[in-house]
Amino acid sequence: DTGVSQDPRHKITKRGQNVTFRCDPISEHNRLYWYRQTLGQGPEFLTYFQNEAQLEKSRLLSDRFSAERPKGSFSTLEIQRTEQGDSAMYLCASSLATGVNFYEQYFGPGTRLTVT
Amino acid sequence: QKEVEQNSGPLSVPEGAIASLNCTYSDRGSQSFFWYRQYSGKSPELIMFIYSNGDKEDGRFTAQLNKASQYVSLLIRDSQPSDSATYLCAVKRTTGFQKLVFGTGTRLLVSP
């Protein structure tokens, strides 16, 4: 499977704990995006990387959230001191940044986070 | 006013009919428009994108864009029960901003 992969697919944690999610983009894609989706809503943008540089961050990304893409390949999203309001599906997407098709973003299967 | 608006539905159509899904957006500088299909509990799947005014066809799907009216639509011909899903409209704004702004989605139900 050469699509976007995410790990874990499901995570249940207690309030106050830290969690980390991983995303592996489509291999030739140099842009990687994180979104969050809650029930009944569309995905909301969190942040994006071009190669290893984090170029855009949403105001939704509070100080408790941090994302990295250290070698321009996979990315991690960490949430510190989780709150119940963090419960959501965390989606990763990737795209090319050059060529005809550089606009299209392809999503991974998501990580569903439940904070109890 | 939301940046991207969609009727939440559900839109119910019989099998074989044409389903018409609509989306309006507020930013006149928006340049790229996408339709994603999302089955319950799954992630969004890209099904169509359009950048220029007019129609774009791909199989049973046709995307229509009218930038003057800030309106984009998706037509699904010969609807099948397997098309039952939530359809998300997404908009990319002006150059320099890479994020997609999504509507809340329209739920489509195709009855056999």
PDB file of C-alpha atoms in Angstrom:
ATOM      1  CA  ASP A   1       0.000   0.000   0.000  1.00  0.00           C
ATOM      2  CA  THR A   2       1.616   3.267  -1.103  1.00  0.00           C
ATOM      3  CA  GLY A   3      -0.913   5.626   0.496  1.00  0.00           C
ATOM      4  CA  VAL A   4      -0.603   7.784   3.593  1.00  0.00           C
ATOM      5  CA  SER A   5      -0.317   5.708   6.749  1.00  0.00           C
ATOM      6  CA  GLN A   6      -0.975   6.710  10.340  1.00  0.00           C
ATOM      7  CA  ASP A   7      -0.219   5.032  13.623  1.00  0.00           C
ATOM      8  CA  PRO A   8      -1.914   4.247  15.907  1.00  0.00           C
ATOM      9  CA  ARG A   9      -5.383   4.004  14.414  1.00  0.00           C
ATOM     10  CA  HIS A  10      -7.019   4.348  17.807  1.00  0.00           C
ATOM     11  CA  LYS A  11      -5.781   5.792  21.080  1.00  0.00           C
ATOM     12  CA  ILE A  12      -7.580   5.964  24.403  1.00  0.00           C
ATOM     13  CA  THR A  13      -5.859   8.007  27.069  1.00  0.00           C
ATOM     14  CA  LYS A  14      -6.640   9.565  30.384  1.00  0.00           C
ATOM     15  CA  ARG A  15      -6.894  13.304  30.779  1.00  0.00           C
ATOM     16  CA  GLY A  16      -3.515  14.829  31.527  1.00  0.00           C
ATOM     17  CA  GLN A  17      -1.478  12.206  29.698  1.00  0.00           C
ATOM     18  CA  ASN A  18       0.702  12.928  26.668  1.00  0.00           C
ATOM     19  CA  VAL A  19       0.086  11.220  23.338  1.00  0.00           C
ATOM     20  CA  THR A  20       2.070  11.063  20.107  1.00  0.00           C
ATOM     21  CA  PHE A  21       0.819  10.166  16.661  1.00  0.00           C
ATOM     22  CA  ARG A  22       2.849   9.271  13.605  1.00  0.00           C
ATOM     23  CA  CYS A  23       2.167   9.912   9.930  1.00  0.00           C
ATOM     24  CA  ASP A  24       4.031   8.479   6.942  1.00  0.00           C
ATOM     25  CA  PRO A  25       3.170  10.372   3.753  1.00  0.00           C
ATOM     26  CA  ILE A  26       3.069   9.054   0.196  1.00  0.00           C
ATOM     27  CA  SER A  27       6.736   8.524  -0.567  1.00  0.00           C
ATOM     28  CA  GLU A  28       7.276  11.169  -3.234  1.00  0.00           C
ATOM     29  CA  HIS A  29       5.163  13.837  -1.497  1.00  0.00           C
ATOM     30  CA  ASN A  30       7.102  16.674   0.084  1.00  0.00           C
ATOM     31  CA  ARG A  31       4.159  18.435   1.750  1.00  0.00           C
ATOM     32  CA  LEU A  32       2.509  16.983   4.842  1.00  0.00           C
ATOM     33  CA  TYR A  33      -0.556  18.323   6.633  1.00  0.00           C
ATOM     34  CA  TRP A  34      -2.307  17.677   9.924  1.00  0.00           C
ATOM     35  CA  TYR A  35      -6.032  18.205  10.382  1.00  0.00           C
ATOM     36  CA  ARG A  36      -8.463  17.480  13.191  1.00  0.00           C
ATOM     37  CA  GLN A  37     -12.068  16.381  12.710  1.00  0.00           C
ATOM     38  CA  THR A  38     -14.822  16.185  15.274  1.00  0.00           C
ATOM     39  CA  LEU A  39     -18.201  14.538  14.813  1.00  0.00           C
ATOM     40  CA  GLY A  40     -20.444  16.351  12.340  1.00  0.00           C
ATOM     41  CA  GLN A  41     -17.742  18.770  11.267  1.00  0.00           C
ATOM     42  CA  GLY A  42     -15.350  18.965   8.374  1.00  0.00           C
ATOM     43  CA  PRO A  43     -11.627  18.581   8.976  1.00  0.00           C
ATOM     44  CA  GLU A  44      -9.931  21.641  10.485  1.00  0.00           C
ATOM     45  CA  PHE A  45      -6.388  22.533   9.497  1.00  0.00           C
ATOM     46  CA  LEU A  46      -3.729  22.352  12.199  1.00  0.00           C
ATOM     47  CA  THR A  47      -0.358  22.689  10.503  1.00  0.00           C
ATOM     48  CA  TYR A  48       1.690  21.792   7.432  1.00  0.00           C
ATOM     49  CA  PHE A  49       5.272  21.032   6.493  1.00  0.00           C
ATOM     50  CA  GLN A  50       7.159  21.407   3.294  1.00  0.00           C
ATOM     51  CA  ASN A  51      10.021  18.958   3.628  1.00  0.00           C
ATOM     52  CA  GLU A  52      11.207  19.469   7.217  1.00  0.00           C
ATOM     53  CA  ALA A  53      10.067  23.095   7.533  1.00  0.00           C
ATOM     54  CA  GLN A  54       6.840  23.849   9.388  1.00  0.00           C
ATOM     55  CA  LEU A  55       5.406  26.664   7.268  1.00  0.00           C
ATOM     56  CA  GLU A  56       1.900  27.273   8.543  1.00  0.00           C
ATOM     57  CA  LYS A  57       0.192  26.775  11.904  1.00  0.00           C
ATOM     58  CA  SER A  58      -3.415  27.268  12.865  1.00  0.00           C
ATOM     59  CA  ARG A  59      -4.493  29.156  15.949  1.00  0.00           C
ATOM     60  CA  LEU A  60      -6.122  25.844  16.912  1.00  0.00           C
ATOM     61  CA  LEU A  61      -2.634  24.527  17.587  1.00  0.00           C
ATOM     62  CA  SER A  62      -2.252  25.546  21.210  1.00  0.00           C
ATOM     63  CA  ASP A  63       0.975  25.363  23.180  1.00  0.00           C
ATOM     64  CA  ARG A  64       0.092  21.807  24.153  1.00  0.00           C
ATOM     65  CA  PHE A  65       0.393  20.690  20.543  1.00  0.00           C
ATOM     66  CA  SER A  66       3.662  20.221  18.735  1.00  0.00           C
ATOM     67  CA  ALA A  67       4.440  18.721  15.367  1.00  0.00           C
ATOM     68  CA  GLU A  68       7.727  17.714  13.833  1.00  0.00           C
ATOM     69  CA  ARG A  69       9.001  16.340  10.571  1.00  0.00           C
ATOM     70  CA  PRO A  70      12.699  15.968  11.349  1.00  0.00           C
ATOM     71  CA  LYS A  71      14.001  14.457   8.130  1.00  0.00           C
ATOM     72  CA  GLY A  72      11.314  15.582   5.753  1.00  0.00           C
ATOM     73  CA  SER A  73       9.747  12.135   5.670  1.00  0.00           C
ATOM     74  CA  PHE A  74       7.434  10.985   8.478  1.00  0.00           C
ATOM     75  CA  SER A  75       5.872  13.431  10.933  1.00  0.00           C
ATOM     76  CA  THR A  76       4.781  13.238  14.550  1.00  0.00           C
ATOM     77  CA  LEU A  77       2.056  15.171  16.321  1.00  0.00           C
ATOM     78  CA  GLU A  78       2.295  15.318  20.101  1.00  0.00           C
ATOM     79  CA  ILE A  79      -0.408  16.500  22.453  1.00  0.00           C
ATOM     80  CA  GLN A  80       0.701  17.216  25.993  1.00  0.00           C
ATOM     81  CA  ARG A  81      -1.600  17.222  29.030  1.00  0.00           C
ATOM     82  CA  THR A  82      -4.562  15.973  27.022  1.00  0.00           C
ATOM     83  CA  GLU A  83      -8.017  17.382  27.707  1.00  0.00           C
ATOM     84  CA  GLN A  84     -11.401  15.870  26.922  1.00  0.00           C
ATOM     85  CA  GLY A  85     -11.854  18.493  24.218  1.00  0.00           C
ATOM     86  CA  ASP A  86      -8.913  16.963  22.366  1.00  0.00           C
ATOM     87  CA  SER A  87     -11.014  13.901  21.565  1.00  0.00           C
ATOM     88  CA  ALA A  88     -11.257  13.837  17.777  1.00  0.00           C
ATOM     89  CA  MET A  89     -10.000  12.145  14.632  1.00  0.00           C
ATOM     90  CA  TYR A  90      -6.524  13.380  13.767  1.00  0.00           C
ATOM     91  CA  LEU A  91      -5.950  13.238  10.038  1.00  0.00           C
ATOM     92  CA  CYS A  92      -2.722  13.443   8.125  1.00  0.00           C
ATOM     93  CA  ALA A  93      -2.575  14.308   4.444  1.00  0.00           C
ATOM     94  CA  SER A  94       0.214  14.708   1.926  1.00  0.00           C
ATOM     95  CA  SER A  95       0.725  16.330  -1.446  1.00  0.00           C
ATOM     96  CA  LEU A  96       3.360  17.215  -3.964  1.00  0.00           C
ATOM     97  CA  ALA A  97       4.600  20.799  -4.161  1.00  0.00           C
ATOM     98  CA  THR A  98       5.600  20.815  -7.809  1.00  0.00           C
ATOM     99  CA  GLY A  99       4.094  19.665 -11.041  1.00  0.00           C
ATOM    100  CA  VAL A 100       0.571  19.683 -12.411  1.00  0.00           C
ATOM    101  CA  ASN A 101      -1.034  17.892  -9.475  1.00  0.00           C
ATOM    102  CA  PHE A 102       0.518  19.804  -6.638  1.00  0.00           C
ATOM    103  CA  TYR A 103      -2.766  20.979  -5.194  1.00  0.00           C
ATOM    104  CA  GLU A 104      -4.350  17.686  -4.275  1.00  0.00           C
ATOM    105  CA  GLN A 105      -4.121  16.463  -0.718  1.00  0.00           C
ATOM    106  CA  TYR A 106      -4.555  12.772   0.031  1.00  0.00           C
ATOM    107  CA  PHE A 107      -5.586  11.695   3.499  1.00  0.00           C
ATOM    108  CA  GLY A 108      -4.451   8.815   5.641  1.00  0.00           C
ATOM    109  CA  PRO A 109      -6.864   6.632   7.646  1.00  0.00           C
ATOM    110  CA  GLY A 110      -6.663   8.883  10.703  1.00  0.00           C
ATOM    111  CA  THR A 111      -5.980   8.344  14.380  1.00  0.00           C
ATOM    112  CA  ARG A 112      -9.055   8.418  16.578  1.00  0.00           C
ATOM    113  CA  LEU A 113      -8.222   9.871  19.998  1.00  0.00           C
ATOM    114  CA  THR A 114     -10.502   9.413  22.975  1.00  0.00           C
ATOM    115  CA  VAL A 115      -9.600  11.266  26.174  1.00  0.00           C
ATOM    116  CA  THR A 116     -11.376   9.908  29.253  1.00  0.00           C
TER     117      THR A 116
ATOM    118  CA  GLN B   1     -20.681  33.691   7.642  1.00  0.00           C
ATOM    119  CA  LYS B   2     -18.785  30.434   7.357  1.00  0.00           C
ATOM    120  CA  GLU B   3     -15.996  30.295   4.809  1.00  0.00           C
ATOM    121  CA  VAL B   4     -17.433  27.190   3.140  1.00  0.00           C
ATOM    122  CA  GLU B   5     -21.110  26.334   3.428  1.00  0.00           C
ATOM    123  CA  GLN B   6     -22.933  23.151   2.584  1.00  0.00           C
ATOM    124  CA  ASN B   7     -26.413  21.899   3.316  1.00  0.00           C
ATOM    125  CA  SER B   8     -25.985  19.144   5.896  1.00  0.00           C
ATOM    126  CA  GLY B   9     -28.783  17.049   4.393  1.00  0.00           C
ATOM    127  CA  PRO B  10     -29.517  14.240   4.272  1.00  0.00           C
ATOM    128  CA  LEU B  11     -30.094  14.374   0.550  1.00  0.00           C
ATOM    129  CA  SER B  12     -32.101  11.318  -0.408  1.00  0.00           C
ATOM    130  CA  VAL B  13     -32.187  10.074  -3.997  1.00  0.00           C
ATOM    131  CA  PRO B  14     -33.325   6.796  -5.535  1.00  0.00           C
ATOM    132  CA  GLU B  15     -30.835   4.471  -7.186  1.00  0.00           C
ATOM    133  CA  GLY B  16     -30.090   5.553 -10.744  1.00  0.00           C
ATOM    134  CA  ALA B  17     -30.998   9.199 -10.195  1.00  0.00           C
ATOM    135  CA  ILE B  18     -28.719  12.226 -10.362  1.00  0.00           C
ATOM    136  CA  ALA B  19     -27.555  13.573  -7.013  1.00  0.00           C
ATOM    137  CA  SER B  20     -26.698  17.271  -6.907  1.00  0.00           C
ATOM    138  CA  LEU B  21     -24.518  18.555  -4.077  1.00  0.00           C
ATOM    139  CA  ASN B  22     -23.862  22.250  -3.598  1.00  0.00           C
ATOM    140  CA  CYS B  23     -21.265  24.386  -1.884  1.00  0.00           C
ATOM    141  CA  THR B  24     -20.723  28.134  -1.539  1.00  0.00           C
ATOM    142  CA  TYR B  25     -17.598  29.894  -0.360  1.00  0.00           C
ATOM    143  CA  SER B  26     -16.922  33.381   0.913  1.00  0.00           C
ATOM    144  CA  ASP B  27     -13.326  34.145  -0.130  1.00  0.00           C
ATOM    145  CA  ARG B  28     -13.283  35.534  -3.669  1.00  0.00           C
ATOM    146  CA  GLY B  29      -9.565  34.815  -3.875  1.00  0.00           C
ATOM    147  CA  SER B  30     -10.087  31.077  -3.586  1.00  0.00           C
ATOM    148  CA  GLN B  31      -8.435  29.252  -6.423  1.00  0.00           C
ATOM    149  CA  SER B  32      -8.851  25.485  -6.005  1.00  0.00           C
ATOM    150  CA  PHE B  33     -11.894  23.435  -5.124  1.00  0.00           C
ATOM    151  CA  PHE B  34     -12.157  19.847  -4.034  1.00  0.00           C
ATOM    152  CA  TRP B  35     -14.796  17.245  -3.316  1.00  0.00           C
ATOM    153  CA  TYR B  36     -14.053  14.506  -0.829  1.00  0.00           C
ATOM    154  CA  ARG B  37     -16.224  11.509  -0.028  1.00  0.00           C
ATOM    155  CA  GLN B  38     -16.236  10.276   3.555  1.00  0.00           C
ATOM    156  CA  TYR B  39     -17.841   7.061   4.686  1.00  0.00           C
ATOM    157  CA  SER B  40     -18.872   6.825   8.328  1.00  0.00           C
ATOM    158  CA  GLY B  41     -15.851   6.265  10.541  1.00  0.00           C
ATOM    159  CA  LYS B  42     -13.401   6.572   7.648  1.00  0.00           C
ATOM    160  CA  SER B  43     -11.123   9.334   6.406  1.00  0.00           C
ATOM    161  CA  PRO B  44     -11.920  11.658   3.476  1.00  0.00           C
ATOM    162  CA  GLU B  45     -11.225  10.331  -0.019  1.00  0.00           C
ATOM    163  CA  LEU B  46     -10.538  12.794  -2.845  1.00  0.00           C
ATOM    164  CA  ILE B  47     -12.954  12.260  -5.715  1.00  0.00           C
ATOM    165  CA  MET B  48     -12.866  15.487  -7.755  1.00  0.00           C
ATOM    166  CA  PHE B  49     -10.997  18.762  -8.020  1.00  0.00           C
ATOM    167  CA  ILE B  50     -11.578  21.794 -10.208  1.00  0.00           C
ATOM    168  CA  TYR B  51      -9.611  24.990 -10.721  1.00  0.00           C
ATOM    169  CA  SER B  52     -11.307  26.753 -13.652  1.00  0.00           C
ATOM    170  CA  ASN B  53     -14.826  27.989 -14.253  1.00  0.00           C
ATOM    171  CA  GLY B  54     -17.063  25.491 -15.993  1.00  0.00           C
ATOM    172  CA  ASP B  55     -17.578  21.764 -15.784  1.00  0.00           C
ATOM    173  CA  LYS B  56     -15.165  18.933 -15.226  1.00  0.00           C
ATOM    174  CA  GLU B  57     -16.286  15.359 -15.751  1.00  0.00           C
ATOM    175  CA  ASP B  58     -14.755  12.145 -14.425  1.00  0.00           C
ATOM    176  CA  GLY B  59     -16.834   9.034 -14.917  1.00  0.00           C
ATOM    177  CA  ARG B  60     -20.153   9.436 -13.111  1.00  0.00           C
ATOM    178  CA  PHE B  61     -18.971  12.604 -11.384  1.00  0.00           C
ATOM    179  CA  THR B  62     -19.145  16.172 -12.698  1.00  0.00           C
ATOM    180  CA  ALA B  63     -17.802  19.132 -10.791  1.00  0.00           C
ATOM    181  CA  GLN B  64     -19.107  22.585 -11.687  1.00  0.00           C
ATOM    182  CA  LEU B  65     -17.459  25.877 -10.707  1.00  0.00           C
ATOM    183  CA  ASN B  66     -18.816  29.408 -10.966  1.00  0.00           C
ATOM    184  CA  LYS B  67     -16.333  31.814  -9.423  1.00  0.00           C
ATOM    185  CA  ALA B  68     -18.508  34.869 -10.066  1.00  0.00           C
ATOM    186  CA  SER B  69     -21.256  33.332  -7.928  1.00  0.00           C
ATOM    187  CA  GLN B  70     -18.751  31.699  -5.544  1.00  0.00           C
ATOM    188  CA  TYR B  71     -20.449  28.392  -6.064  1.00  0.00           C
ATOM    189  CA  VAL B  72     -19.195  24.879  -6.688  1.00  0.00           C
ATOM    190  CA  SER B  73     -21.283  21.760  -7.157  1.00  0.00           C
ATOM    191  CA  LEU B  74     -20.904  18.033  -7.598  1.00  0.00           C
ATOM    192  CA  LEU B  75     -23.246  15.960  -9.731  1.00  0.00           C
ATOM    193  CA  ILE B  76     -23.327  12.194  -9.354  1.00  0.00           C
ATOM    194  CA  ARG B  77     -25.044  10.453 -12.239  1.00  0.00           C
ATOM    195  CA  ASP B  78     -26.596   6.996 -11.978  1.00  0.00           C
ATOM    196  CA  SER B  79     -26.348   7.127  -8.181  1.00  0.00           C
ATOM    197  CA  GLN B  80     -25.652   3.830  -6.450  1.00  0.00           C
ATOM    198  CA  PRO B  81     -26.292   2.765  -2.852  1.00  0.00           C
ATOM    199  CA  SER B  82     -22.491   2.615  -2.470  1.00  0.00           C
ATOM    200  CA  ASP B  83     -22.431   6.384  -3.082  1.00  0.00           C
ATOM    201  CA  SER B  84     -24.195   6.874   0.266  1.00  0.00           C
ATOM    202  CA  ALA B  85     -21.691   8.883   2.276  1.00  0.00           C
ATOM    203  CA  THR B  86     -20.910  12.406   3.431  1.00  0.00           C
ATOM    204  CA  TYR B  87     -19.521  14.656   0.709  1.00  0.00           C
ATOM    205  CA  LEU B  88     -17.137  17.355   1.866  1.00  0.00           C
ATOM    206  CA  CYS B  89     -16.449  20.480  -0.139  1.00  0.00           C
ATOM    207  CA  ALA B  90     -12.993  21.976   0.421  1.00  0.00           C
ATOM    208  CA  VAL B  91     -11.475  25.217  -0.793  1.00  0.00           C
ATOM    209  CA  LYS B  92      -7.876  26.321  -1.076  1.00  0.00           C
ATOM    210  CA  ARG B  93      -7.485  30.029  -0.742  1.00  0.00           C
ATOM    211  CA  THR B  94      -5.027  32.329  -2.430  1.00  0.00           C
ATOM    212  CA  THR B  95      -1.454  31.531  -3.287  1.00  0.00           C
ATOM    213  CA  GLY B  96       0.716  31.183  -0.222  1.00  0.00           C
ATOM    214  CA  PHE B  97      -1.896  29.455   1.911  1.00  0.00           C
ATOM    215  CA  GLN B  98      -1.801  25.692   1.561  1.00  0.00           C
ATOM    216  CA  LYS B  99      -4.515  24.715   3.974  1.00  0.00           C
ATOM    217  CA  LEU B 100      -7.856  23.428   2.817  1.00  0.00           C
ATOM    218  CA  VAL B 101     -10.972  24.931   4.378  1.00  0.00           C
ATOM    219  CA  PHE B 102     -13.773  22.384   4.580  1.00  0.00           C
ATOM    220  CA  GLY B 103     -17.508  22.659   4.785  1.00  0.00           C
ATOM    221  CA  THR B 104     -19.399  20.512   7.262  1.00  0.00           C
ATOM    222  CA  GLY B 105     -20.423  18.094   4.520  1.00  0.00           C
ATOM    223  CA  THR B 106     -23.657  16.918   2.940  1.00  0.00           C
ATOM    224  CA  ARG B 107     -24.916  13.464   3.788  1.00  0.00           C
ATOM    225  CA  LEU B 108     -26.157  11.592   0.707  1.00  0.00           C
ATOM    226  CA  LEU B 109     -28.470   8.607   0.979  1.00  0.00           C
ATOM    227  CA  VAL B 110     -29.113   6.533  -2.147  1.00  0.00           C
ATOM    228  CA  SER B 111     -31.977   4.108  -1.733  1.00  0.00           C
ATOM    229  CA  PRO B 112     -32.185   0.857  -3.763  1.00  0.00           C
TER     230      PRO B 112
END
